[in-house]
mmCIF file of C-alpha atoms in Angstrom:
data_model
loop_
_atom_site.group_PDB
_atom_site.id
_atom_site.type_symbol
_atom_site.label_atom_id
_atom_site.label_comp_id
_atom_site.label_asym_id
_atom_site.label_seq_id
_atom_site.Cartn_x
_atom_site.Cartn_y
_atom_site.Cartn_z
ATOM 1 C CA MET J 1 -14.415 19.387 -5.367
ATOM 2 C CA ASN J 2 -15.952 18.607 -1.967
ATOM 3 C CA ILE J 3 -13.202 18.084 0.602
ATOM 4 C CA ARG J 4 -15.692 17.602 3.440
ATOM 5 C CA SER J 5 -17.329 14.742 1.543
ATOM 6 C CA TRP J 6 -13.924 13.149 1.012
ATOM 7 C CA TRP J 7 -13.321 13.084 4.738
ATOM 8 C CA VAL J 8 -16.798 11.712 5.524
ATOM 9 C CA LEU J 9 -16.400 8.925 2.967
ATOM 10 C CA ALA J 10 -12.868 8.107 4.131
ATOM 11 C CA ARG J 11 -13.976 7.915 7.754
ATOM 12 C CA ALA J 12 -16.880 5.637 6.800
ATOM 13 C CA VAL J 13 -14.469 3.248 5.058
ATOM 14 C CA ALA J 14 -12.254 3.153 8.149
ATOM 15 C CA VAL J 15 -15.213 2.553 10.480
ATOM 16 C CA GLU J 16 -16.517 -0.234 8.253
ATOM 17 C CA SER J 17 -13.080 -1.860 8.246
ATOM 18 C CA VAL J 18 -13.040 -1.811 12.051
ATOM 19 C CA ARG J 19 -16.543 -3.287 12.164
ATOM 20 C CA ARG J 20 -15.453 -6.130 9.899
ATOM 21 C CA LYS J 21 -12.745 -6.842 12.490
ATOM 22 C CA ASP J 22 -9.978 -6.568 9.898
ATOM 23 C CA PHE J 23 -7.752 -5.080 12.559
ATOM 24 C CA TRP J 24 -8.165 -8.156 14.714
ATOM 25 C CA VAL J 25 -6.203 -9.989 12.055
ATOM 26 C CA VAL J 26 -3.565 -7.263 12.117
ATOM 27 C CA ALA J 27 -3.354 -7.409 15.917
ATOM 28 C CA ILE J 28 -2.986 -11.202 15.876
ATOM 29 C CA LEU J 29 -0.210 -10.959 13.297
ATOM 30 C CA GLY J 30 1.478 -8.346 15.439
ATOM 31 C CA LEU J 31 1.241 -10.632 18.469
ATOM 32 C CA VAL J 32 2.839 -13.426 16.449
ATOM 33 C CA ILE J 33 5.676 -11.033 15.569
ATOM 34 C CA ILE J 34 6.295 -10.225 19.214
ATOM 35 C CA LEU J 35 6.180 -13.866 20.296
ATOM 36 C CA SER J 36 8.575 -14.837 17.500
ATOM 37 C CA ALA J 37 10.964 -12.115 18.543
ATOM 38 C CA GLY J 38 10.758 -13.285 22.130
ATOM 39 C CA LEU J 39 11.561 -16.855 21.116
ATOM 40 C CA LEU J 40 14.562 -15.725 19.087
ATOM 41 C CA GLY J 41 15.753 -13.694 22.033
ATOM 42 C CA PHE J 42 15.263 -16.707 24.310
ATOM 43 C CA PHE J 43 17.534 -18.759 22.087
ATOM 44 C CA GLY J 44 20.283 -16.193 22.326
ATOM 45 C CA LEU J 45 19.978 -14.280 19.035
ATOM 46 C CA LYS J 46 19.805 -10.796 20.502
ATOM 47 C CA SER J 47 23.078 -9.825 18.841
ATOM 48 C CA LEU J 48 21.670 -10.358 15.355
ATOM 49 C CA GLN J 49 20.339 -6.827 14.983
ATOM 50 C CA ILE J 50 20.515 -6.705 11.204
ATOM 51 C CA PHE J 51 18.668 -9.999 10.898
ATOM 52 C CA ALA J 52 16.001 -8.880 13.361
ATOM 53 C CA LYS J 53 15.480 -5.541 11.636
ATOM 54 C CA ASP J 54 15.379 -7.040 8.153
ATOM 55 C CA LEU J 55 12.833 -9.645 9.272
ATOM 56 C CA ALA J 56 10.731 -7.014 11.031
ATOM 57 C CA PHE J 57 10.645 -4.648 8.050
ATOM 58 C CA THR J 58 9.863 -7.512 5.665
ATOM 59 C CA VAL J 59 6.916 -8.694 7.751
ATOM 60 C CA LEU J 60 5.702 -5.130 8.257
ATOM 61 C CA GLY J 61 5.833 -4.420 4.540
ATOM 62 C CA MET J 62 4.134 -7.662 3.485
ATOM 63 C CA PHE J 63 1.195 -7.498 5.883
ATOM 64 C CA SER J 64 0.514 -3.784 5.430
ATOM 65 C CA THR J 65 0.638 -4.168 1.639
ATOM 66 C CA ALA J 66 -1.761 -7.118 1.789
ATOM 67 C CA MET J 67 -4.143 -5.018 3.894
ATOM 68 C CA ALA J 68 -3.933 -2.158 1.388
ATOM 69 C CA VAL J 69 -4.728 -4.429 -1.564
ATOM 70 C CA LEU J 70 -7.601 -6.305 0.094
ATOM 71 C CA THR J 71 -9.205 -3.090 1.313
ATOM 72 C CA SER J 72 -8.873 -1.222 -1.985
ATOM 73 C CA VAL J 73 -10.138 -3.879 -4.384
ATOM 74 C CA ARG J 74 -13.392 -4.502 -2.539
ATOM 75 C CA ILE J 75 -14.526 -0.983 -1.634
ATOM 76 C CA LEU J 76 -16.406 -0.132 -4.840
ATOM 77 C CA PRO J 77 -17.468 -3.698 -5.808
ATOM 78 C CA ASP J 78 -18.983 -4.154 -2.332
ATOM 79 C CA GLU J 79 -20.806 -0.837 -2.598
ATOM 80 C CA ILE J 80 -22.248 -1.844 -5.980
ATOM 81 C CA ARG J 81 -23.145 -5.381 -4.909
ATOM 82 C CA ASN J 82 -24.811 -4.267 -1.671
ATOM 83 C CA ARG J 83 -26.577 -1.394 -3.457
ATOM 84 C CA THR J 84 -25.260 1.086 -0.918
ATOM 85 C CA LEU J 85 -23.781 3.153 -3.727
ATOM 86 C CA TYR J 86 -27.156 4.455 -4.883
ATOM 87 C CA PRO J 87 -27.962 6.518 -1.754
ATOM 88 C CA LEU J 88 -24.512 8.090 -1.998
ATOM 89 C CA LEU J 89 -24.955 9.082 -5.633
ATOM 90 C CA ALA J 90 -28.469 10.374 -4.894
ATOM 91 C CA ARG J 91 -26.882 13.089 -2.784
ATOM 92 C CA PRO J 92 -25.190 16.163 -4.306
ATOM 93 C CA LEU J 93 -22.015 14.131 -4.688
ATOM 94 C CA SER J 94 -20.177 13.605 -7.956
ATOM 95 C CA ARG J 95 -18.642 10.295 -8.931
ATOM 96 C CA GLY J 96 -15.245 11.933 -8.849
ATOM 97 C CA ASP J 97 -15.704 13.019 -5.231
ATOM 98 C CA LEU J 98 -16.968 9.543 -4.361
ATOM 99 C CA LEU J 99 -13.931 7.933 -5.955
ATOM 100 C CA ILE J 100 -11.488 10.259 -4.182
ATOM 101 C CA GLY J 101 -13.214 9.799 -0.830
ATOM 102 C CA LYS J 102 -13.144 6.014 -1.129
ATOM 103 C CA LEU J 103 -9.486 6.103 -2.137
ATOM 104 C CA PHE J 104 -8.621 8.246 0.871
ATOM 105 C CA GLY J 105 -10.543 5.773 3.002
ATOM 106 C CA ALA J 106 -8.509 2.862 1.673
ATOM 107 C CA ILE J 107 -5.301 4.800 2.293
ATOM 108 C CA LEU J 108 -6.443 5.639 5.820
ATOM 109 C CA VAL J 109 -7.167 1.977 6.574
ATOM 110 C CA SER J 110 -3.802 0.866 5.182
ATOM 111 C CA TRP J 111 -2.020 3.525 7.246
ATOM 112 C CA MET J 112 -3.905 2.478 10.374
ATOM 113 C CA ALA J 113 -2.902 -1.133 9.801
ATOM 114 C CA PHE J 114 0.664 -0.040 9.164
ATOM 115 C CA GLY J 115 0.644 1.974 12.377
ATOM 116 C CA VAL J 116 -0.622 -0.969 14.444
ATOM 117 C CA LEU J 117 1.955 -3.292 12.941
ATOM 118 C CA ALA J 118 4.698 -0.683 13.321
ATOM 119 C CA VAL J 119 3.998 -0.455 17.053
ATOM 120 C CA MET J 120 4.106 -4.254 17.318
ATOM 121 C CA VAL J 121 7.331 -4.396 15.320
ATOM 122 C CA GLY J 122 8.803 -1.659 17.503
ATOM 123 C CA LEU J 123 8.047 -3.718 20.596
ATOM 124 C CA ALA J 124 9.549 -6.786 18.942
ATOM 125 C CA LEU J 125 12.735 -4.900 18.099
ATOM 126 C CA ALA J 126 12.880 -3.612 21.653
ATOM 127 C CA LEU J 127 13.136 -7.233 22.792
ATOM 128 C CA PHE J 128 16.361 -7.415 20.781
ATOM 129 C CA ARG J 129 17.504 -4.124 22.327
ATOM 130 C CA VAL J 130 17.721 -2.658 18.822
ATOM 131 C CA PRO J 131 18.233 1.113 19.128
ATOM 132 C CA PHE J 132 15.973 3.499 17.235
ATOM 133 C CA GLU J 133 17.584 5.234 14.249
ATOM 134 C CA ALA J 134 16.252 8.178 12.251
ATOM 135 C CA ILE J 135 16.278 6.145 9.050
ATOM 136 C CA MET J 136 13.572 3.931 10.556
ATOM 137 C CA LEU J 137 11.241 6.921 10.599
ATOM 138 C CA GLN J 138 12.199 7.677 7.005
ATOM 139 C CA TYR J 139 11.435 4.067 6.105
ATOM 140 C CA ALA J 140 7.966 4.476 7.616
ATOM 141 C CA VAL J 141 7.258 7.681 5.663
ATOM 142 C CA ALA J 142 8.379 6.131 2.367
ATOM 143 C CA LYS J 143 6.371 2.970 3.048
ATOM 144 C CA MET J 144 3.234 4.969 3.755
ATOM 145 C CA MET J 145 3.652 6.718 0.408
ATOM 146 C CA GLY J 146 4.051 3.307 -1.224
ATOM 147 C CA LEU J 147 0.865 2.060 0.440
ATOM 148 C CA ALA J 148 -1.018 5.062 -0.955
ATOM 149 C CA LEU J 149 0.175 4.103 -4.438
ATOM 150 C CA VAL J 150 -0.862 0.480 -3.880
ATOM 151 C CA CYS J 151 -4.353 1.658 -2.928
ATOM 152 C CA ALA J 152 -4.669 3.864 -6.021
ATOM 153 C CA VAL J 153 -3.588 1.101 -8.399
ATOM 154 C CA SER J 154 -5.680 -1.605 -6.716
ATOM 155 C CA MET J 155 -8.893 0.426 -6.599
ATOM 156 C CA THR J 156 -8.503 1.443 -10.244
ATOM 157 C CA LEU J 157 -8.012 -2.169 -11.287
ATOM 158 C CA SER J 158 -11.211 -3.120 -9.435
ATOM 159 C CA LEU J 159 -13.133 -0.823 -11.811
ATOM 160 C CA PHE J 160 -11.917 -2.705 -14.873
ATOM 161 C CA MET J 161 -12.222 -6.319 -13.650
ATOM 162 C CA THR J 162 -13.735 -8.435 -10.924
ATOM 163 C CA ALA J 163 -12.560 -7.940 -7.355
ATOM 164 C CA SER J 164 -10.799 -11.311 -7.278
ATOM 165 C CA ALA J 165 -8.994 -10.643 -10.560
ATOM 166 C CA ALA J 166 -8.030 -7.159 -9.388
ATOM 167 C CA ALA J 167 -6.706 -8.576 -6.109
ATOM 168 C CA THR J 168 -4.654 -11.201 -7.948
ATOM 169 C CA LEU J 169 -3.123 -8.681 -10.343
ATOM 170 C CA SER J 170 -2.551 -6.186 -7.522
ATOM 171 C CA PHE J 171 -0.688 -8.790 -5.468
ATOM 172 C CA LEU J 172 1.428 -9.741 -8.474
ATOM 173 C CA LEU J 173 2.371 -6.109 -9.020
ATOM 174 C CA ALA J 174 2.883 -5.365 -5.326
ATOM 175 C CA PHE J 175 5.192 -8.291 -4.665
ATOM 176 C CA GLY J 176 6.594 -8.908 -8.133
ATOM 177 C CA SER J 177 7.172 -5.461 -9.614
ATOM 178 C CA GLY J 178 10.830 -5.576 -8.619
ATOM 179 C CA MET J 179 11.343 -8.829 -10.462
ATOM 180 C CA ILE J 180 9.387 -7.521 -13.458
ATOM 181 C CA THR J 181 11.537 -4.380 -13.530
ATOM 182 C CA ARG J 182 14.772 -6.375 -13.435
ATOM 183 C CA ALA J 183 13.473 -8.611 -16.224
ATOM 184 C CA MET J 184 12.625 -5.542 -18.304
ATOM 185 C CA VAL J 185 16.108 -4.099 -17.814
ATOM 186 C CA MET J 186 17.781 -7.376 -18.780
ATOM 187 C CA GLY J 187 15.411 -7.910 -21.703
ATOM 188 C CA HIS J 188 15.967 -4.396 -23.003
ATOM 189 C CA ALA J 189 19.706 -5.008 -23.298
ATOM 190 C CA GLU J 190 19.226 -8.238 -25.268
ATOM 191 C CA ALA J 191 16.123 -7.363 -27.294
ATOM 192 C CA PRO J 192 16.188 -6.255 -30.947
ATOM 193 C CA ALA J 193 16.073 -2.524 -31.546
ATOM 194 C CA ALA J 194 12.467 -2.728 -32.770
ATOM 195 C CA LEU J 195 11.263 -4.218 -29.466
ATOM 196 C CA GLN J 196 13.191 -1.939 -27.151
ATOM 197 C CA PRO J 197 10.583 0.887 -27.219
ATOM 198 C CA VAL J 198 7.885 -1.661 -26.312
ATOM 199 C CA ILE J 199 9.918 -2.917 -23.355
ATOM 200 C CA GLN J 200 10.573 0.658 -22.245
ATOM 201 C CA ALA J 201 6.834 1.398 -22.405
ATOM 202 C CA ILE J 202 6.006 -1.666 -20.290
ATOM 203 C CA HIS J 203 8.703 -0.690 -17.824
ATOM 204 C CA PHE J 204 7.236 2.795 -17.628
ATOM 205 C CA LEU J 205 3.692 1.494 -17.016
ATOM 206 C CA VAL J 206 4.587 -0.962 -14.229
ATOM 207 C CA PRO J 207 4.304 0.749 -10.812
ATOM 208 C CA GLN J 208 7.728 1.004 -9.208
ATOM 209 C CA TYR J 209 6.791 -0.075 -5.693
ATOM 210 C CA PRO J 210 10.377 -1.068 -4.699
ATOM 211 C CA LEU J 211 11.345 2.609 -4.845
ATOM 212 C CA PHE J 212 9.310 3.162 -1.681
ATOM 213 C CA ASP J 213 10.844 0.277 0.252
ATOM 214 C CA LEU J 214 13.800 1.480 2.318
ATOM 215 C CA GLY J 215 13.747 -1.636 4.491
ATOM 216 C CA SER J 216 17.080 -2.975 3.261
ATOM 217 C CA ARG J 217 18.710 0.378 3.980
ATOM 218 C CA ALA J 218 17.052 0.762 7.382
ATOM 219 C CA ALA J 219 18.012 -2.792 8.387
ATOM 220 C CA ASN J 220 21.698 -1.872 8.414
ATOM 221 C CA ILE J 221 23.341 -0.326 11.444
ATOM 222 C CA GLY J 222 24.415 3.306 11.364
ATOM 223 C CA TRP J 223 23.331 4.066 7.818
ATOM 224 C CA PRO J 224 22.522 7.723 7.085
ATOM 225 C CA MET J 225 19.111 8.894 5.989
ATOM 226 C CA ALA J 226 18.365 9.199 2.292
ATOM 227 C CA PRO J 227 18.737 12.772 0.954
ATOM 228 C CA ALA J 228 15.697 15.028 1.074
ATOM 229 C CA TRP J 229 15.539 15.188 -2.730
ATOM 230 C CA VAL J 230 15.012 11.415 -2.825
ATOM 231 C CA MET J 231 11.934 11.694 -0.612
ATOM 232 C CA GLY J 232 10.733 14.595 -2.750
ATOM 233 C CA ALA J 233 11.172 12.506 -5.893
ATOM 234 C CA LEU J 234 9.173 9.664 -4.312
ATOM 235 C CA LEU J 235 6.370 12.073 -3.443
ATOM 236 C CA ALA J 236 6.377 13.460 -6.986
ATOM 237 C CA TYR J 237 6.196 9.939 -8.429
ATOM 238 C CA LEU J 238 3.312 9.085 -6.083
ATOM 239 C CA ILE J 239 1.379 12.173 -7.136
ATOM 240 C CA ALA J 240 2.051 11.642 -10.863
ATOM 241 C CA TYR J 241 1.425 7.895 -11.073
ATOM 242 C CA GLY J 242 -1.311 7.811 -8.443
ATOM 243 C CA GLY J 243 -3.032 10.775 -10.066
ATOM 244 C CA ALA J 244 -2.875 9.075 -13.465
ATOM 245 C CA MET J 245 -4.416 5.910 -12.034
ATOM 246 C CA LEU J 246 -7.126 7.920 -10.269
ATOM 247 C CA GLY J 247 -7.906 9.751 -13.510
ATOM 248 C CA LEU J 248 -8.119 6.481 -15.401
ATOM 249 C CA GLY J 249 -10.413 5.050 -12.739
ATOM 250 C CA TRP J 250 -12.593 8.159 -12.877
ATOM 251 C CA LEU J 251 -13.011 7.857 -16.658
ATOM 252 C CA ARG J 252 -14.095 4.256 -16.223
ATOM 253 C CA PHE J 253 -16.366 4.983 -13.247
ATOM 254 C CA ARG J 254 -17.970 7.966 -14.971
ATOM 255 C CA SER J 255 -18.985 5.946 -18.023
ATOM 256 C CA ARG J 256 -20.030 2.858 -16.084
ATOM 257 C CA THR J 257 -23.738 2.065 -15.810
ATOM 258 C CA ILE J 258 -24.627 1.330 -12.206
#
């Protein structure tokens, strides 16, 4: 376990993301958010606070999740394709430390993108004179935990399939896991008894990203914060599921011929 190496690798991923000008895209999207908010305010929709907040949280969640997926699925494939992985492994650095460092780098990039977009969204909401509420901060904390889980799942998938296939599957899970979960619940009630354990297993294996999205709750006015035990349960789920995905990725990465 080399914590210093984790930080060095994570910082390198963040620097490389900045050099690729990924954050220019984020900044442009944020500018579009502000301009859209200004236009809505110009047309006299400042009283629609719930609508403005729901739209802002939806856009924030979509773009930050997309950034997390695109960053995570290409980290290791790019290193292998560009042959920059060999100098790293030539150092006294295990594959496990490399994997953890790259994952932390992907999480750092996704959090940076989320932070930039959150500032832009905050400015957009200010144009509507939407007051800050404590649950908005709780939404941000839960969303950042969700982004960490997205990065863990996406990077692990990239070790088992091509980057494009991993990105496609990651996007399907990130934006469709709620629908898949509802389908599993409905199917479990109607399925024969012999198939119910199979449906339960699939339901258990699908990452429950919607648990980390408090946008619908935060979009309402005057709603209280979620209890502390809820946030603790989300953190425990992140550690358990994310750790399982990281372990699975490590088993694959360890046995892979590079």
